[in-house]
């Protein structure tokens, strides 16, 4: 078989590609994931579905053709994955961050991520402490069925059969991306709208508001700059409705496959446990496990940061320079107090990383890389995350508006009444 074992620094390149494209999608902005949790905007689901579909076909097609892969699906220990996924979804709905998007947000210069990252390290440290207890061992060993994909154990892959299954798997995911409306109340998904020349009133309103929150606190566009057309036309359209979305989703899926071929899967929460072990708990059992197994994760996270930074400064122009920008869903519910937002970012990220390390993966390692590999654990985790994020968002944000200028609308209505 064709084999490769690339040096760890290649992880920087893999992370930079994914971080740069994801920043263009708006994943670095916490409002994007908060709106997902509120079921207002499902762009992230469409992106992951497209990336996983294309990635699965390429991954198992290459494997069936004689290309060796460094597979790494997460083990299926049902109790720990479900509880970890529930904690992860709760924290994501509150903070608007997942481990990978925190490094993207740092590259985008978002102030609240300066509180989210320490909260994440503390969450990872808490799992390190729990792992040594009988409760921690029970979570990872109860109902543990090993490393399973849709066709069985990853250790005994039947190449042709698995490739055929990947085609059916990809078809289901692409149907989801095609039929699931992007916006609440809208009628068309990103892919269906990209094939149509008409935009209904709901989608038109959401488009304007989406572009408004993504650009809050960002840089001005120089009318004579080389990238003026990219910033003002290409980037907004690719985030909203464009065939470019299909291309970008495919690129991310293929990049994940490239990483699996070269060295390992793409994952970003392990770095938090590595940092927790190095800084706080170097002598604990879980820290030793992480130190032993750690690959290019810290380097790919650095790449994710740099990729998002380059994208935010030179392409999307969304670099915030750490201005005090509070996501609209949060400020419409809790006000403009930066301390309140700092507590939400810190506490939410704590739950995200505590849950991610308990489940042995996050949005990158479980949902994206696991989705590409057709891992059973990925879908157990994803379902748990979806359930908890929807419940948490409903409880936290209630019926408050997510719109950028909601306060101005309320003020105008009060003035009209008076």
Coordinates of C-alpha atoms in Angstrom, one line a residue:
X1 CA 0.0 0.0 0.0
X2 CA 1.0 3.6 -0.5
X3 CA 2.1 5.0 2.9
X4 CA 3.2 8.3 4.4
X5 CA 4.3 9.5 7.8
X6 CA 4.8 13.3 7.6
X7 CA 6.7 15.3 10.2
X8 CA 4.6 17.0 12.9
X9 CA 5.1 20.5 11.5
X10 CA 2.8 19.6 8.6
X11 CA 0.0 20.0 11.2
X12 CA 0.6 23.7 11.0
X13 CA -0.4 23.7 7.3
X14 CA -3.4 21.4 7.8
X15 CA -4.6 23.7 10.6
X16 CA -4.0 26.9 8.6
X17 CA -6.1 25.6 5.7
X18 CA -9.0 24.6 7.9
X19 CA -8.8 27.7 10.1
X20 CA -8.7 30.1 7.2
X21 CA -11.7 28.7 5.4
X22 CA -13.7 28.3 8.6
X23 CA -13.0 31.9 9.4
X24 CA -14.6 32.9 6.1
X25 CA -17.7 30.9 7.0
X26 CA -17.9 32.9 10.2
X27 CA -17.2 30.1 12.7
X28 CA -14.7 32.3 14.6
X29 CA -17.6 34.6 15.6
X30 CA -19.4 33.1 18.6
X31 CA -22.8 34.5 17.4
X32 CA -22.6 31.9 14.6
X33 CA -22.7 28.9 16.9
X34 CA -25.1 30.6 19.3
X35 CA -27.5 31.0 16.4
X36 CA -27.0 27.4 15.5
X37 CA -27.9 26.5 19.1
X38 CA -31.0 28.7 18.9
X39 CA -31.8 26.9 15.5
X40 CA -31.8 30.3 13.8
X41 CA -29.0 29.6 11.3
X42 CA -27.8 26.1 10.3
X43 CA -24.9 27.0 8.1
X44 CA -22.5 25.0 10.3
X45 CA -24.6 21.8 9.8
X46 CA -24.5 22.3 6.0
X47 CA -20.8 22.9 6.1
X48 CA -20.0 19.8 8.2
X49 CA -22.4 17.6 6.1
X50 CA -20.7 18.6 2.8
X51 CA -17.2 18.2 4.3
X52 CA -18.0 14.8 5.8
X53 CA -19.7 13.6 2.6
X54 CA -16.9 14.5 0.3
X55 CA -14.2 13.4 2.8
X56 CA -15.8 10.0 3.4
X57 CA -15.9 9.2 -0.4
X58 CA -12.3 10.4 -0.9
X59 CA -11.0 8.6 2.3
X60 CA -12.4 5.2 1.6
X61 CA -12.0 5.5 -2.1
X62 CA -8.3 6.0 -1.7
X63 CA -8.1 3.2 0.9
X64 CA -9.9 0.8 -1.5
X65 CA -7.3 1.9 -4.2
X66 CA -4.4 0.9 -2.0
X67 CA -3.6 4.1 -0.1
X68 CA -2.8 3.5 3.6
X69 CA -4.5 5.8 6.2
X70 CA -3.8 6.7 9.8
X71 CA -7.3 6.1 10.9
X72 CA -8.4 7.4 14.3
X73 CA -12.1 7.1 15.1
X74 CA -12.9 7.7 18.7
X75 CA -13.8 4.6 20.8
X76 CA -17.5 4.0 21.4
X77 CA -17.9 4.2 25.2
X78 CA -21.5 5.2 25.2
X79 CA -22.0 6.7 28.7
X80 CA -19.0 9.0 28.7
X81 CA -19.7 10.1 25.1
X82 CA -23.3 11.0 25.8
X83 CA -22.6 12.9 29.0
X84 CA -19.6 14.6 27.5
X85 CA -21.7 15.5 24.5
X86 CA -24.5 17.0 26.7
X87 CA -21.9 19.1 28.6
X88 CA -20.3 20.2 25.3
X89 CA -23.6 21.3 23.7
X90 CA -24.6 23.2 26.9
X91 CA -21.2 25.0 27.0
X92 CA -21.3 25.8 23.3
X93 CA -24.8 27.3 23.5
X94 CA -23.6 29.6 26.3
X95 CA -20.2 30.6 25.0
X96 CA -20.6 30.3 21.3
X97 CA -17.3 28.5 21.1
X98 CA -15.9 25.1 20.4
X99 CA -12.2 24.3 20.9
X100 CA -11.2 24.9 17.3
X101 CA -13.2 28.1 17.0
X102 CA -11.5 29.5 20.1
X103 CA -8.1 29.5 18.2
X104 CA -9.9 31.0 15.2
X105 CA -11.4 33.7 17.4
X106 CA -8.0 34.5 18.8
X107 CA -6.8 34.9 15.2
X108 CA -9.8 37.2 14.5
X109 CA -8.9 39.3 17.5
X110 CA -12.1 38.7 19.6
X111 CA -11.9 39.9 23.2
X112 CA -14.2 37.4 24.8
X113 CA -12.0 34.5 23.7
X114 CA -9.4 35.7 26.1
X115 CA -11.7 34.5 28.8
X116 CA -12.9 31.4 27.0
X117 CA -9.4 29.9 26.5
X118 CA -8.5 29.9 30.3
X119 CA -12.0 28.4 31.0
X120 CA -11.3 25.7 28.5
X121 CA -7.9 24.8 30.1
X122 CA -9.6 24.6 33.5
X123 CA -12.3 22.4 32.0
X124 CA -9.7 20.1 30.6
X125 CA -7.9 20.0 33.9
X126 CA -11.1 19.1 35.7
X127 CA -11.4 16.0 33.5
X128 CA -7.8 15.1 34.2
X129 CA -8.7 15.1 37.9
X130 CA -11.9 13.2 37.4
X131 CA -10.2 10.6 35.2
X132 CA -8.2 9.1 38.1
X133 CA -11.3 8.5 40.2
X134 CA -13.6 5.5 40.0
X135 CA -16.2 7.7 38.4
X136 CA -13.9 8.7 35.7
X137 CA -12.9 5.1 34.9
X138 CA -16.5 4.1 34.9
X139 CA -17.4 6.7 32.3
X140 CA -14.7 5.5 29.9
X141 CA -15.1 1.8 30.4
X142 CA -18.8 1.3 30.7
X143 CA -20.4 0.1 27.5
X144 CA -17.1 0.5 25.6
X145 CA -17.4 -1.2 22.2
X146 CA -14.1 -0.1 20.8
X147 CA -13.3 1.8 17.6
X148 CA -16.3 1.3 15.3
X149 CA -17.3 2.7 12.0
X150 CA -20.5 2.0 10.0
X151 CA -19.1 -1.3 8.6
X152 CA -17.6 -2.6 11.9
X153 CA -14.3 -2.4 13.6
X154 CA -11.7 0.0 12.1
X155 CA -9.1 -2.7 12.6
X156 CA -10.9 -5.0 10.1
X157 CA -12.0 -2.8 7.2
X158 CA -13.3 -4.4 4.1
X159 CA -12.2 -1.8 1.5
X160 CA -14.7 -2.3 -1.3
X161 CA -17.7 -2.8 1.0
X162 CA -16.7 0.3 3.1
X163 CA -16.3 2.4 0.0
X164 CA -19.8 1.4 -1.2
X165 CA -21.2 2.3 2.2
X166 CA -19.4 5.7 2.0
X167 CA -21.3 6.5 -1.2
X168 CA -24.6 5.9 0.5
X169 CA -23.5 7.7 3.6
X170 CA -22.4 10.7 1.5
X171 CA -25.7 10.7 -0.4
X172 CA -27.6 11.0 2.9
X173 CA -25.5 13.9 4.1
X174 CA -25.7 15.8 0.9
X175 CA -29.5 15.4 1.0
X176 CA -29.5 17.0 4.4
X177 CA -27.3 19.9 3.1
X178 CA -29.7 20.2 0.2
X179 CA -33.1 20.2 1.9
X180 CA -32.4 21.7 5.4
X181 CA -33.2 25.4 5.3
X182 CA -30.4 27.5 6.4
X183 CA -32.5 30.1 8.3
X184 CA -35.4 29.6 10.6
X185 CA -38.6 30.4 8.7
X186 CA -36.7 30.2 5.3
X187 CA -37.5 27.7 2.6
X188 CA -34.2 27.0 1.0
X189 CA -30.9 25.5 2.1
X190 CA -27.6 27.1 1.1
X191 CA -27.2 24.6 -1.8
X192 CA -30.7 25.0 -3.2
X193 CA -30.6 28.8 -3.0
X194 CA -27.2 28.8 -4.8
X195 CA -29.0 27.2 -7.7
X196 CA -31.8 29.7 -7.7
X197 CA -31.9 33.3 -8.7
X198 CA -34.7 34.3 -6.3
X199 CA -34.4 35.1 -2.6
X200 CA -37.5 35.3 -0.4
X201 CA -38.1 38.0 2.1
X202 CA -37.1 35.9 5.2
X203 CA -33.8 35.0 3.7
X204 CA -33.1 38.5 2.4
X205 CA -33.6 39.9 6.0
X206 CA -31.4 37.2 7.5
X207 CA -28.7 37.8 4.9
X208 CA -28.5 41.5 5.8
X209 CA -28.4 40.7 9.5
X210 CA -25.8 37.9 9.1
X211 CA -23.5 40.2 7.3
X212 CA -24.0 42.9 9.9
X213 CA -23.0 40.7 12.9
X214 CA -20.1 39.2 11.0
X215 CA -18.6 42.6 10.3
X216 CA -19.2 44.1 13.7
X217 CA -15.9 45.5 15.1
X218 CA -14.1 44.6 11.9
X219 CA -11.7 46.6 9.7
X220 CA -12.6 49.1 7.1
X221 CA -12.2 48.1 3.4
X222 CA -10.0 50.4 1.4
X223 CA -11.8 51.3 -1.8
X224 CA -8.6 51.0 -3.7
X225 CA -7.4 47.8 -2.2
X226 CA -6.7 44.7 -4.2
X227 CA -9.2 42.6 -2.2
X228 CA -12.1 45.1 -2.2
X229 CA -14.2 42.9 -4.5
X230 CA -13.4 39.8 -2.5
X231 CA -14.4 41.4 0.8
X232 CA -17.5 43.2 -0.4
X233 CA -18.9 40.5 -2.8
X234 CA -17.2 37.1 -2.7
X235 CA -16.9 36.6 1.1
X236 CA -20.5 37.7 1.9
X237 CA -21.9 35.6 -0.9
X238 CA -19.9 32.5 0.0
X239 CA -21.1 32.8 3.6
X240 CA -24.7 33.2 2.5
X241 CA -25.6 31.4 -0.8
X242 CA -23.0 30.5 -3.3
X243 CA -21.5 27.5 -5.1
X244 CA -18.3 28.5 -3.4
X245 CA -19.7 27.0 -0.2
X246 CA -19.8 23.6 -1.8
X247 CA -16.2 24.0 -2.9
X248 CA -15.0 25.2 0.5
X249 CA -16.8 22.3 2.2
X250 CA -15.2 19.9 -0.1
X251 CA -11.7 21.5 0.5
X252 CA -12.1 21.1 4.2
X253 CA -13.2 17.4 3.9
X254 CA -10.3 16.7 1.6
X255 CA -7.9 18.5 3.9
X256 CA -9.0 16.2 6.8
X257 CA -8.4 13.2 4.5
X258 CA -5.0 14.6 3.6
X259 CA -4.1 14.8 7.3
X260 CA -5.3 11.2 7.9
X261 CA -3.1 10.1 5.1
X262 CA 0.0 12.1 6.1
X263 CA 0.0 11.5 9.9
X264 CA -3.3 11.6 11.9
X265 CA -6.8 12.9 12.2
X266 CA -7.6 16.6 12.7
X267 CA -8.6 17.4 16.3
X268 CA -8.2 20.4 18.6
X269 CA -9.3 19.7 22.1
X270 CA -6.3 17.5 23.0
X271 CA -4.2 20.6 23.1
X272 CA -6.2 21.9 26.1
X273 CA -5.5 18.8 28.0
X274 CA -1.8 19.0 27.0
X275 CA -1.7 22.6 28.3
X276 CA -3.5 21.6 31.5
X277 CA -1.0 18.8 32.1
X278 CA 2.0 21.0 31.3
X279 CA 0.9 24.0 33.4
X280 CA -1.2 22.5 36.2
X281 CA -1.2 18.7 36.5
X282 CA 2.0 17.2 35.1
X283 CA 2.0 14.1 37.3
X284 CA -1.6 12.9 36.8
X285 CA -2.4 9.7 34.9
X286 CA -4.4 11.4 32.2
X287 CA -1.7 13.9 31.6
X288 CA 0.8 11.1 31.0
X289 CA -1.6 9.5 28.5
X290 CA -1.9 12.8 26.7
X291 CA 1.9 13.4 26.8
X292 CA 2.4 9.9 25.3
X293 CA -0.2 10.1 22.6
X294 CA 0.1 13.8 21.6
X295 CA 0.8 14.3 17.9
X296 CA 0.6 17.5 15.9
X297 CA -2.4 18.9 17.8
X298 CA -0.6 21.8 19.4
X299 CA 0.9 22.6 16.0
X300 CA -2.4 22.3 14.1
X301 CA -4.0 24.6 16.6
X302 CA -1.2 27.1 16.0
X303 CA -1.9 26.7 12.3
X304 CA -5.6 27.2 12.9
X305 CA -4.8 30.5 14.7
X306 CA -2.6 31.8 11.9
X307 CA -4.9 30.7 9.1
X308 CA -7.8 32.6 10.8
X309 CA -5.6 35.6 11.4
X310 CA -4.5 35.8 7.8
X311 CA -8.0 35.4 6.6
X312 CA -9.4 38.0 9.0
X313 CA -6.8 40.6 8.2
X314 CA -6.3 40.2 4.5
X315 CA -9.5 38.5 3.1
X316 CA -12.6 38.9 5.2
X317 CA -11.4 42.1 7.1
X318 CA -13.2 40.9 10.2
X319 CA -10.2 41.4 12.5
X320 CA -11.6 42.9 15.7
X321 CA -8.3 44.0 17.3
X322 CA -9.8 42.9 20.7
X323 CA -12.5 45.6 20.7
X324 CA -15.3 45.0 23.2
X325 CA -17.8 43.4 20.8
X326 CA -20.5 41.4 22.4
X327 CA -22.5 38.9 20.3
X328 CA -26.0 40.3 19.5
X329 CA -27.9 37.3 20.9
X330 CA -26.0 37.7 24.2
X331 CA -26.4 41.5 24.5
X332 CA -30.0 41.4 23.6
X333 CA -30.6 39.0 26.4
X334 CA -28.1 40.1 29.1
X335 CA -27.0 43.6 28.1
X336 CA -23.7 45.2 27.2
X337 CA -21.9 44.4 30.5
X338 CA -18.5 43.0 29.4
X339 CA -18.1 41.2 32.8
X340 CA -21.3 39.2 32.2
X341 CA -20.1 38.2 28.8
X342 CA -16.6 37.3 30.2
X343 CA -18.3 35.0 32.7
X344 CA -20.4 33.4 30.0
X345 CA -17.4 32.8 27.7
X346 CA -15.3 31.4 30.6
X347 CA -18.0 29.2 32.1
X348 CA -19.3 28.0 28.7
X349 CA -15.8 27.1 27.5
X350 CA -15.2 25.2 30.8
X351 CA -18.2 23.0 30.0
X352 CA -17.2 22.6 26.4
X353 CA -13.7 21.3 27.2
X354 CA -14.8 19.3 30.2
X355 CA -17.3 17.5 28.0
X356 CA -14.9 17.2 25.0
X357 CA -12.2 15.5 27.0
X358 CA -14.7 13.3 28.7
X359 CA -16.0 12.2 25.3
X360 CA -12.4 12.1 23.9
X361 CA -13.1 14.5 21.1
X362 CA -14.8 17.7 20.0
X363 CA -16.3 19.4 17.0
X364 CA -13.0 18.7 15.1
X365 CA -12.0 15.2 16.4
X366 CA -15.5 13.8 16.8
X367 CA -17.9 15.6 14.4
X368 CA -15.6 16.6 11.5
X369 CA -12.9 13.9 11.6
X370 CA -15.2 11.3 12.9
X371 CA -17.9 12.2 10.4
X372 CA -15.4 11.8 7.5
X373 CA -14.4 8.4 8.9
X374 CA -18.1 7.4 9.4
X375 CA -17.4 6.8 13.1
X376 CA -20.2 5.5 15.3
X377 CA -18.9 7.6 18.2
X378 CA -19.1 10.7 16.1
X379 CA -22.8 10.4 15.6
X380 CA -23.6 9.5 19.3
X381 CA -21.6 12.6 20.3
X382 CA -23.3 14.8 17.6
X383 CA -26.8 13.8 18.7
X384 CA -26.1 14.5 22.3
X385 CA -24.6 17.9 21.4
X386 CA -27.6 18.8 19.3
X387 CA -30.1 17.9 22.0
X388 CA -28.3 19.8 24.8
X389 CA -27.5 22.9 22.8
X390 CA -31.2 23.3 21.7
X391 CA -32.5 22.9 25.3
X392 CA -29.8 25.2 26.7
X393 CA -30.3 27.9 24.2
X394 CA -34.0 28.0 24.7
X395 CA -33.5 28.3 28.4
X396 CA -30.6 30.9 28.3
X397 CA -31.8 33.2 25.5
X398 CA -35.6 32.6 25.6
X399 CA -37.5 34.7 23.0
X400 CA -35.0 37.5 22.9
X401 CA -34.0 38.7 19.5
X402 CA -30.8 37.7 17.8
X403 CA -30.8 40.7 15.4
X404 CA -27.9 43.2 15.4
X405 CA -30.2 46.2 15.6
X406 CA -32.9 44.8 17.8
X407 CA -32.4 47.5 20.4
X408 CA -32.9 50.2 17.8
X409 CA -36.2 48.6 16.7
X410 CA -37.5 48.4 20.3
X411 CA -36.5 52.1 20.9
X412 CA -38.3 53.2 17.7
X413 CA -41.4 51.3 18.7
X414 CA -41.4 52.9 22.2
X415 CA -41.0 56.4 20.6
X416 CA -43.9 55.7 18.2
X417 CA -46.1 54.7 21.2
X418 CA -45.2 57.9 23.1

